[in-house]
Tab-separated table of C-alpha atoms in Angstrom:
chain	number	residue	atom	x	y	z
A	3	UNK	CA	78.509	104.255	48.789
A	4	UNK	CA	81.627	102.764	50.394
A	5	UNK	CA	84.515	101.890	48.154
A	6	UNK	CA	85.316	98.169	48.230
A	7	UNK	CA	89.044	97.414	48.071
A	8	UNK	CA	90.183	94.742	45.671
A	9	UNK	CA	92.863	92.207	46.599
A	10	UNK	CA	95.763	94.396	45.442
A	11	UNK	CA	94.315	97.475	47.154
A	12	UNK	CA	93.974	95.584	50.438
A	13	UNK	CA	97.584	94.431	50.234
A	14	UNK	CA	98.706	98.003	49.534
A	15	UNK	CA	96.869	99.277	52.646
A	16	UNK	CA	98.386	96.522	54.798
A	17	UNK	CA	101.858	97.242	53.385
A	18	UNK	CA	101.505	100.971	54.158
A	19	UNK	CA	100.372	100.216	57.742
A	20	UNK	CA	103.429	97.966	58.230
A	21	UNK	CA	105.734	100.681	56.887
A	22	UNK	CA	104.208	103.287	59.225
A	23	UNK	CA	104.650	100.940	62.193
A	24	UNK	CA	108.272	100.360	61.175
A	25	UNK	CA	108.879	104.113	61.023
A	26	UNK	CA	107.290	104.556	64.462
A	27	UNK	CA	109.572	101.872	65.904
A	28	UNK	CA	112.809	103.054	64.383
A	29	UNK	CA	112.321	106.787	64.927
A	30	UNK	CA	111.605	106.140	68.611
A	31	UNK	CA	115.200	105.017	69.201
A	32	UNK	CA	116.371	108.640	69.142
A	33	UNK	CA	114.246	109.628	72.138
A	34	UNK	CA	115.154	106.623	74.273
A	35	UNK	CA	118.863	106.974	73.579
A	36	UNK	CA	118.996	110.754	74.067
A	37	UNK	CA	116.936	110.749	77.255
A	38	UNK	CA	118.612	107.570	78.470
A	39	UNK	CA	122.148	108.955	78.125
A	40	UNK	CA	121.190	112.388	79.447
A	41	UNK	CA	119.507	110.874	82.504
A	42	UNK	CA	122.407	108.491	83.063
A	43	UNK	CA	124.871	111.386	82.868
A	44	UNK	CA	122.752	113.544	85.194
A	45	UNK	CA	122.302	110.775	87.773
A	46	UNK	CA	126.001	109.855	87.679
A	47	UNK	CA	126.998	113.505	88.080
A	48	UNK	CA	124.575	113.925	90.972
A	49	UNK	CA	126.024	110.833	92.639
A	50	UNK	CA	129.575	112.195	92.341
A	51	UNK	CA	128.583	115.677	93.530
A	52	UNK	CA	126.765	114.151	96.493
A	53	UNK	CA	129.240	111.482	97.607
A	54	UNK	CA	132.634	112.812	96.483
A	55	UNK	CA	132.290	116.600	96.352
A	56	UNK	CA	129.659	116.809	99.138
A	57	UNK	CA	128.059	119.609	97.144
A	58	UNK	CA	124.737	121.110	98.171
A	59	UNK	CA	124.128	121.848	94.469
A	60	UNK	CA	123.967	118.203	93.400
A	61	UNK	CA	120.355	118.503	92.208
A	62	UNK	CA	121.190	121.260	89.679
A	63	UNK	CA	121.988	118.550	87.120
A	64	UNK	CA	118.283	117.734	86.620
A	65	UNK	CA	116.994	121.078	85.292
A	66	UNK	CA	120.072	121.311	83.052
A	67	UNK	CA	119.362	117.817	81.711
A	68	UNK	CA	115.694	118.679	81.178
A	69	UNK	CA	116.479	121.791	79.147
A	70	UNK	CA	119.040	120.020	76.948
A	71	UNK	CA	116.778	117.025	76.389
A	72	UNK	CA	113.744	119.200	75.742
A	73	UNK	CA	115.528	121.250	73.093
A	74	UNK	CA	116.978	118.154	71.383
A	75	UNK	CA	113.581	116.397	71.391
A	76	UNK	CA	111.743	119.451	70.066
A	77	UNK	CA	114.180	119.901	67.180
A	78	UNK	CA	114.130	116.209	66.273
A	79	UNK	CA	110.342	115.993	66.637
A	80	UNK	CA	109.802	118.951	64.328
A	81	UNK	CA	112.101	117.499	61.667
A	82	UNK	CA	110.508	114.064	62.029
A	83	UNK	CA	106.972	115.453	61.612
A	84	UNK	CA	107.988	117.422	58.524
A	85	UNK	CA	109.640	114.327	57.044
A	86	UNK	CA	106.670	112.013	57.667
A	87	UNK	CA	104.016	114.519	56.639
A	88	UNK	CA	101.318	112.663	58.588
A	89	UNK	CA	100.346	111.653	62.119
A	90	UNK	CA	99.340	108.080	62.897
A	91	UNK	CA	97.210	106.738	65.728
A	92	UNK	CA	100.382	105.397	67.365
A	93	UNK	CA	101.999	108.857	67.123
A	94	UNK	CA	99.031	110.464	68.903
A	95	UNK	CA	98.835	107.719	71.521
A	96	UNK	CA	102.546	107.980	72.276
A	97	UNK	CA	102.179	111.733	72.645
A	98	UNK	CA	99.485	111.313	75.306
A	99	UNK	CA	101.528	108.647	77.116
A	100	UNK	CA	104.523	110.964	77.472
A	101	UNK	CA	102.395	113.991	78.402
A	102	UNK	CA	100.935	111.891	81.231
A	103	UNK	CA	104.469	110.782	82.116
A	104	UNK	CA	105.604	114.419	82.390
A	105	UNK	CA	102.639	115.375	84.591
A	106	UNK	CA	103.219	112.417	86.910
A	107	UNK	CA	106.949	113.165	86.998
A	108	UNK	CA	106.183	116.670	88.272
A	109	UNK	CA	103.993	115.178	91.022
A	110	UNK	CA	106.732	112.687	91.951
A	111	UNK	CA	109.211	115.561	92.303
A	112	UNK	CA	106.766	117.414	94.565
A	113	UNK	CA	106.397	114.274	96.701
A	114	UNK	CA	110.180	113.914	96.834
A	115	UNK	CA	110.746	117.539	97.802
A	116	UNK	CA	108.005	117.726	100.420
A	117	UNK	CA	107.937	114.217	101.901
A	118	UNK	CA	110.639	111.708	100.953
A	119	UNK	CA	113.144	111.525	98.112
A	120	UNK	CA	113.245	107.751	98.579
A	121	UNK	CA	109.524	107.565	97.805
A	122	UNK	CA	109.781	110.237	95.103
A	123	UNK	CA	112.571	108.413	93.253
A	124	UNK	CA	110.707	105.102	93.631
A	125	UNK	CA	107.724	106.680	91.865
A	126	UNK	CA	109.998	108.125	89.161
A	127	UNK	CA	111.488	104.671	88.522
A	128	UNK	CA	107.971	103.212	88.323
A	129	UNK	CA	107.065	105.966	85.841
A	130	UNK	CA	110.017	104.990	83.645
A	131	UNK	CA	108.509	101.514	83.687
A	132	UNK	CA	105.026	102.778	82.822
A	133	UNK	CA	106.253	104.878	79.899
A	134	UNK	CA	108.343	102.156	78.310
A	135	UNK	CA	105.809	99.376	78.999
A	136	UNK	CA	102.941	101.257	77.324
A	137	UNK	CA	105.181	102.409	74.465
A	138	UNK	CA	106.361	98.843	73.956
A	139	UNK	CA	102.758	97.666	73.828
A	140	UNK	CA	101.772	100.313	71.279
A	141	UNK	CA	104.807	99.563	69.112
A	142	UNK	CA	104.628	95.808	69.749
A	143	UNK	CA	108.274	95.908	70.751
A	144	UNK	CA	109.133	93.441	73.510
A	145	UNK	CA	112.431	94.957	74.763
A	146	UNK	CA	110.505	98.089	75.841
A	147	UNK	CA	107.865	95.963	77.581
A	148	UNK	CA	110.523	93.927	79.415
A	149	UNK	CA	112.378	97.111	80.366
A	150	UNK	CA	109.178	98.547	81.815
A	151	UNK	CA	108.532	95.438	83.906
A	152	UNK	CA	112.141	95.471	85.124
A	153	UNK	CA	111.766	99.095	86.265
A	154	UNK	CA	108.653	98.174	88.231
A	155	UNK	CA	110.671	95.462	89.966
A	156	UNK	CA	113.412	97.985	90.790
A	157	UNK	CA	110.801	100.410	92.144
A	158	UNK	CA	109.287	97.701	94.334
A	159	UNK	CA	112.756	96.793	95.624
A	160	UNK	CA	113.410	100.461	96.455
A	161	UNK	CA	110.262	100.615	98.553
A	162	UNK	CA	110.738	97.242	100.262
A	163	UNK	CA	114.470	97.521	100.999
A	164	UNK	CA	113.844	100.566	103.162
A	165	UNK	CA	116.947	100.258	105.308
A	166	UNK	CA	119.279	100.206	102.262
A	167	UNK	CA	117.449	102.871	100.271
A	168	UNK	CA	117.284	105.314	103.186
A	169	UNK	CA	120.773	106.273	102.010
A	170	UNK	CA	119.907	108.629	99.154
A	171	UNK	CA	122.956	107.765	96.964
A	172	UNK	CA	121.635	104.189	96.821
A	173	UNK	CA	118.420	105.498	95.259
A	174	UNK	CA	120.511	107.190	92.570
A	175	UNK	CA	122.175	103.834	91.858
A	176	UNK	CA	118.758	102.218	91.404
A	177	UNK	CA	117.702	105.069	89.136
A	178	UNK	CA	120.777	104.438	86.956
A	179	UNK	CA	119.987	100.711	86.741
A	180	UNK	CA	116.388	101.541	85.795
A	181	UNK	CA	117.520	103.867	82.996
A	182	UNK	CA	119.844	101.214	81.605
A	183	UNK	CA	117.174	98.484	81.482
A	184	UNK	CA	114.212	100.620	80.418
A	185	UNK	CA	115.776	103.201	78.085
A	186	UNK	CA	119.277	102.333	76.899
A	187	UNK	CA	119.009	98.595	76.234
A	188	UNK	CA	115.620	98.947	74.454
A	189	UNK	CA	116.904	102.087	72.710
A	190	UNK	CA	119.797	100.189	71.165
A	191	UNK	CA	117.439	97.323	70.286
A	192	UNK	CA	115.287	99.901	68.446
A	193	UNK	CA	118.396	101.199	66.705
A	194	UNK	CA	119.182	97.653	65.601
A	195	UNK	CA	115.613	97.265	64.290
A	196	UNK	CA	116.103	100.507	62.351
A	197	UNK	CA	119.176	99.107	60.588
A	198	UNK	CA	117.306	95.905	59.710
A	199	UNK	CA	114.310	97.841	58.380
A	200	UNK	CA	116.543	100.074	56.277
A	201	UNK	CA	118.319	97.047	54.869
A	202	UNK	CA	115.021	95.311	54.018
């Protein structure tokens, strides 16, 4: 026989769900800020290596960034899981979103390396938009949703303004703008939400 919750029990369940959602929102700021700043640093370094130093090794920044970000995320994720002691539906959903993001990112890099870096980077920018848009929907956090939509607009511009984006450094500039609007601005908004939740 199913247990029927009384009024106080129902309120307790609702309160716990709100607290879990708050934790999901605030703990997400770490990932957006770490990956946002790492990507911004990598893209800026690539731009300088390409335009100022004329280095053929300008792309080396990306695997370095990936290793550093992967290690930082793994350490933080392990500590976060141990601290929470449970996995919510949102946690699982977010995991699948970012696994799909990683798989599509690999395909975008293959497209860039074999066909066109302009098209490859346009897809990568669109993927930034997809990841933050879906995450924003799951967390019900509008800055992530808006950042995702903005990245889609940047991706569309990259594909339509073909004459300007044929110059590869210009694609790096668009990538930087995309990271700022889809990762860093929402990341700091999440950080602000964390401070408010902790003060509440």
